[in-house]
Tab-separated table of C-alpha atoms in Angstrom:
chain	number	residue	atom	x	y	z
Y	25	SER	CA	0.081	-0.068	-0.149
Y	26	TYR	CA	1.012	3.531	-0.743
Y	27	GLU	CA	2.442	5.303	2.389
Y	28	LEU	CA	3.740	8.876	2.719
Y	29	THR	CA	6.182	9.802	5.397
Y	30	GLN	CA	6.322	12.763	7.068
Y	31	PRO	CA	8.911	13.783	10.800
Y	32	PRO	CA	7.005	13.814	13.386
Y	33	SER	CA	8.226	17.390	14.814
Y	34	VAL	CA	10.023	20.697	13.467
Y	35	SER	CA	10.328	23.165	15.523
Y	36	VAL	CA	10.852	26.975	14.366
Y	37	SER	CA	11.156	29.902	15.974
Y	38	PRO	CA	9.016	32.911	16.078
Y	39	GLY	CA	9.298	34.628	12.433
Y	40	GLN	CA	11.382	32.124	11.184
Y	41	THR	CA	10.178	29.953	7.687
Y	42	ALA	CA	8.805	26.492	9.084
Y	43	SER	CA	9.422	24.000	6.132
Y	44	ILE	CA	7.301	20.095	6.489
Y	45	THR	CA	7.844	17.957	4.064
Y	46	CYS	CA	6.050	14.728	3.203
Y	47	SER	CA	7.708	12.122	0.945
Y	48	GLY	CA	5.676	8.934	-0.848
Y	49	ASP	CA	7.090	7.083	-4.540
Y	50	LYS	CA	6.571	9.950	-6.794
Y	51	LEU	CA	4.568	11.974	-5.140
Y	52	GLY	CA	4.575	14.864	-7.619
Y	53	GLU	CA	2.893	13.098	-10.203
Y	54	LYS	CA	0.241	12.642	-7.557
Y	55	HIS	CA	-1.895	15.957	-5.919
Y	56	ALA	CA	-0.625	16.885	-2.618
Y	57	CYS	CA	-2.384	18.839	0.190
Y	58	TRP	CA	-1.909	20.073	3.501
Y	59	TYR	CA	-3.878	20.327	6.319
Y	60	LEU	CA	-3.469	21.813	9.974
Y	61	ARG	CA	-5.313	20.470	12.978
Y	62	LYS	CA	-4.990	22.312	16.403
Y	63	PRO	CA	-6.184	20.236	19.788
Y	64	GLY	CA	-9.737	19.891	19.715
Y	65	GLN	CA	-11.385	21.308	16.350
Y	66	SER	CA	-11.264	19.736	13.557
Y	67	PRO	CA	-8.584	19.760	10.065
Y	68	VAL	CA	-8.140	22.259	8.174
Y	69	LEU	CA	-6.900	22.843	4.572
Y	70	VAL	CA	-4.576	25.049	4.343
Y	71	ILE	CA	-3.128	23.685	0.612
Y	72	TYR	CA	-4.081	21.813	-2.378
Y	73	GLN	CA	-4.158	20.899	-5.531
Y	74	ASP	CA	0.222	20.899	-4.458
Y	75	THR	CA	0.427	24.811	-4.126
Y	76	LYS	CA	-3.076	26.689	-3.995
Y	77	ARG	CA	-4.517	28.185	-1.316
Y	78	PRO	CA	-7.677	28.575	-0.652
Y	79	SER	CA	-9.818	31.616	0.706
Y	80	GLY	CA	-8.651	32.441	4.047
Y	81	ILE	CA	-5.357	30.834	4.187
Y	82	PRO	CA	-3.421	33.077	5.259
Y	83	GLU	CA	-0.306	34.026	1.746
Y	84	ARG	CA	2.471	32.628	4.434
Y	85	PHE	CA	1.547	29.345	3.700
Y	86	SER	CA	2.619	28.189	0.158
Y	87	GLY	CA	3.099	24.033	-0.842
Y	88	SER	CA	5.256	22.371	-3.474
Y	89	ASN	CA	5.935	19.861	-4.846
Y	90	SER	CA	8.810	17.547	-6.924
Y	91	GLY	CA	10.059	13.662	-7.849
Y	92	ASN	CA	9.261	12.161	-4.332
Y	93	THR	CA	8.484	14.792	-2.182
Y	94	ALA	CA	5.916	17.199	-0.855
Y	95	THR	CA	6.843	20.187	1.376
Y	96	LEU	CA	4.558	22.926	2.806
Y	97	THR	CA	6.292	26.191	3.824
Y	98	ILE	CA	4.811	29.058	6.861
Y	99	SER	CA	7.098	32.277	6.459
Y	100	GLY	CA	7.612	34.271	9.451
Y	101	THR	CA	5.827	31.097	11.272
Y	102	GLN	CA	3.286	32.317	13.960
Y	103	ALA	CA	2.690	31.290	17.392
Y	104	MET	CA	-1.415	30.967	15.595
Y	105	ASP	CA	0.994	28.134	13.450
Y	106	GLU	CA	1.279	25.689	16.430
Y	107	ALA	CA	-0.714	22.167	15.376
Y	108	ASP	CA	-0.598	19.078	13.602
Y	109	TYR	CA	0.335	19.652	9.734
Y	110	TYR	CA	-0.543	16.556	8.171
Y	111	CYS	CA	-0.264	16.141	3.767
Y	112	GLN	CA	-3.062	12.946	1.814
Y	113	ALA	CA	-2.360	11.814	-1.154
Y	114	TRP	CA	-4.989	9.932	-3.709
Y	115	ASP	CA	-3.375	6.557	-4.513
Y	116	SER	CA	-5.330	4.718	-6.959
Y	117	SER	CA	-9.174	4.832	-5.211
Y	118	THR	CA	-8.308	5.653	-1.965
Y	119	VAL	CA	-6.968	8.480	0.058
Y	120	VAL	CA	-3.644	8.047	2.069
Y	121	PHE	CA	-2.463	10.886	4.749
Y	122	GLY	CA	0.676	11.221	6.124
Y	123	ALA	CA	1.228	10.151	10.314
Y	124	GLY	CA	1.267	14.155	11.060
Y	125	THR	CA	3.806	16.381	11.379
Y	126	LYS	CA	4.390	18.321	14.913
Y	127	LEU	CA	4.801	22.159	14.181
Y	128	THR	CA	6.227	23.471	17.592
Y	129	VAL	CA	6.842	27.621	17.193
Y	130	LEU	CA	9.339	27.939	20.453
J	12	GLU	CA	-23.643	28.641	7.420
J	13	VAL	CA	-22.244	25.862	5.428
J	14	GLN	CA	-21.530	23.071	8.047
J	15	LEU	CA	-21.218	19.440	8.098
J	16	VAL	CA	-22.853	17.845	11.540
J	17	GLU	CA	-21.684	14.606	12.563
J	18	SER	CA	-23.823	12.639	15.164
J	19	GLY	CA	-24.633	8.877	16.548
J	20	GLY	CA	-21.268	8.501	18.037
J	21	GLY	CA	-21.319	6.052	21.951
J	22	LEU	CA	-19.999	4.015	23.817
J	23	VAL	CA	-20.381	-0.168	22.243
J	24	GLN	CA	-19.145	-3.272	23.320
J	25	PRO	CA	-16.643	-5.301	21.265
J	26	GLY	CA	-19.024	-6.954	18.107
J	27	GLY	CA	-21.546	-4.710	17.933
J	28	SER	CA	-23.265	-2.333	15.925
J	29	LEU	CA	-23.395	1.927	14.948
J	30	ARG	CA	-24.875	4.053	12.734
J	31	LEU	CA	-22.771	7.269	12.338
J	32	SER	CA	-25.095	10.502	10.506
J	33	CYS	CA	-23.197	13.560	8.795
J	34	ALA	CA	-26.222	16.178	8.333
J	35	ALA	CA	-24.919	18.765	5.827
J	36	SER	CA	-25.766	22.015	5.301
J	37	GLY	CA	-25.573	25.759	3.171
J	38	PHE	CA	-24.409	23.687	0.194
J	39	THR	CA	-25.327	21.663	-2.947
J	40	PHE	CA	-25.082	18.741	-0.920
J	41	SER	CA	-25.990	16.507	-3.904
J	42	ASN	CA	-22.574	17.613	-6.438
J	43	TYR	CA	-19.848	16.852	-4.175
J	44	TRP	CA	-18.128	12.895	-3.001
J	45	MET	CA	-18.114	12.523	0.113
J	46	HIS	CA	-15.814	10.696	3.459
J	47	TRP	CA	-15.619	9.300	6.211
J	48	VAL	CA	-11.581	10.138	8.002
J	49	ARG	CA	-11.161	8.729	11.612
J	50	GLN	CA	-8.668	9.590	14.361
J	51	ALA	CA	-7.736	7.665	16.854
J	52	PRO	CA	-6.384	9.152	19.950
J	53	GLY	CA	-3.053	9.912	20.210
J	54	LYS	CA	-2.964	9.462	16.328
J	55	GLY	CA	-3.060	10.801	13.519
J	56	LEU	CA	-5.763	11.081	10.614
J	57	VAL	CA	-7.061	8.047	8.455
J	58	TRP	CA	-9.712	7.820	4.976
J	59	VAL	CA	-11.850	5.255	5.685
J	60	SER	CA	-14.396	5.502	3.577
J	61	HIS	CA	-16.016	7.804	0.524
J	62	ILE	CA	-18.710	7.606	-1.795
J	63	GLU	CA	-19.597	8.886	-4.925
J	64	ILE	CA	-22.319	11.801	-5.905
J	65	GLY	CA	-25.038	9.356	-6.268
J	66	GLY	CA	-24.229	6.126	-3.910
J	67	ASN	CA	-22.774	3.546	-5.994
J	68	ASN	CA	-19.354	3.655	-6.348
J	69	THR	CA	-17.915	3.563	-3.038
J	70	THR	CA	-14.206	2.694	-1.779
J	71	TYR	CA	-13.126	1.400	1.630
J	72	ALA	CA	-9.782	1.374	3.808
J	73	ASP	CA	-8.701	-1.509	4.118
J	74	SER	CA	-8.990	-1.927	8.162
J	75	VAL	CA	-13.203	-1.593	7.670
J	76	LYS	CA	-13.492	-3.509	4.167
J	77	GLY	CA	-16.094	-6.047	4.471
J	78	ARG	CA	-17.536	-4.387	8.127
J	79	PHE	CA	-18.272	-0.799	7.464
J	80	THR	CA	-20.665	0.825	4.919
J	81	ILE	CA	-20.937	4.425	3.573
J	82	SER	CA	-24.144	5.420	1.997
J	83	ARG	CA	-25.513	8.789	1.543
J	84	ASP	CA	-29.839	10.612	0.708
J	85	ASN	CA	-29.026	13.393	-1.063
J	86	ALA	CA	-33.012	14.112	-0.073
J	87	LYS	CA	-31.931	14.474	3.653
J	88	ASN	CA	-28.137	16.301	2.410
J	89	THR	CA	-27.252	12.924	5.123
J	90	LEU	CA	-24.028	10.959	5.132
J	91	TYR	CA	-24.253	7.966	6.735
J	92	LEU	CA	-21.516	4.786	7.590
J	93	GLN	CA	-23.412	1.103	8.955
J	94	MET	CA	-19.686	-0.319	11.537
J	95	ASN	CA	-20.698	-3.345	12.300
J	96	SER	CA	-18.545	-6.228	13.853
J	97	LEU	CA	-16.546	-2.958	15.892
J	98	ARG	CA	-13.273	-4.233	16.828
J	99	VAL	CA	-11.170	-2.451	19.688
J	100	GLU	CA	-9.141	-0.390	17.408
J	101	ASP	CA	-12.170	1.594	15.767
J	102	THR	CA	-12.269	3.883	19.011
J	103	ALA	CA	-11.904	7.091	17.197
J	104	VAL	CA	-13.094	10.319	16.493
J	105	TYR	CA	-14.716	10.380	13.101
J	106	TYR	CA	-15.185	13.079	11.042
J	107	CYS	CA	-17.547	13.425	8.132
J	108	ALA	CA	-15.601	15.903	5.275
J	109	ARG	CA	-16.398	17.161	1.805
J	110	GLU	CA	-14.519	16.518	-0.702
J	111	SER	CA	-13.120	19.654	-3.272
J	112	ALA	CA	-10.243	19.444	-5.729
J	113	ASP	CA	-9.169	15.726	-4.620
J	114	SER	CA	-8.973	17.550	-0.897
J	115	PHE	CA	-10.628	18.095	2.026
J	116	ASP	CA	-12.055	21.464	2.630
J	117	LEU	CA	-14.735	21.510	5.338
J	118	TRP	CA	-15.000	19.349	7.547
J	119	GLY	CA	-17.049	18.299	10.172
J	120	ARG	CA	-16.643	18.829	14.789
J	121	GLY	CA	-16.498	14.437	14.775
J	122	THR	CA	-17.681	11.977	17.036
J	123	LEU	CA	-15.995	10.216	19.140
J	124	VAL	CA	-17.113	6.000	19.298
J	125	THR	CA	-15.616	3.896	21.555
J	126	VAL	CA	-15.412	0.623	21.931
J	127	SER	CA	-14.961	-1.492	24.811
J	128	SER	CA	-16.639	-3.746	27.609
């Protein structure tokens, strides 16, 4: 079965750039998307179709996808961005999520 | 208001059954594929099942295939998940989610299913 691999944790200082990676076989040939989830809340879509931001998502969130790796980049990270982040893609007719990355803003 | 509201969760013994519902409002439910996604305590998101617009085509994660059945009633704007032969490992918060552009752009608040004796 298809797998997406994320680092368990990433730390960043306020105002700096955070990068979270998601790796999978030929992931660049699929569409990747990203969600954040804060404790006690439902997931929120922050990037879809590799690079697109839904309405209401700040411009500091951006995405890329090439080769075997998709990357979520948060520029000028704020304390409010501290959350768990999940990548997601389709494989055949099923949906796959990465295991999630805990972003800590120190 | 555009929203999804899940219901039907609760405590059930191993081997038991539950039926989850997801009521959609504020958008044309019959225009969207719909999904169930779950999150076990302390774990990540796991996709469970999806159903296409007309309800005829469905897919399931291997872990629930043969035990869970997804369905929808477009006249009632409601998505369902019938869960049979429940196992302890099915314990999770179950979310319904709306699909758009290969991603989930709208999520409900979730309903907790606890399988325990």
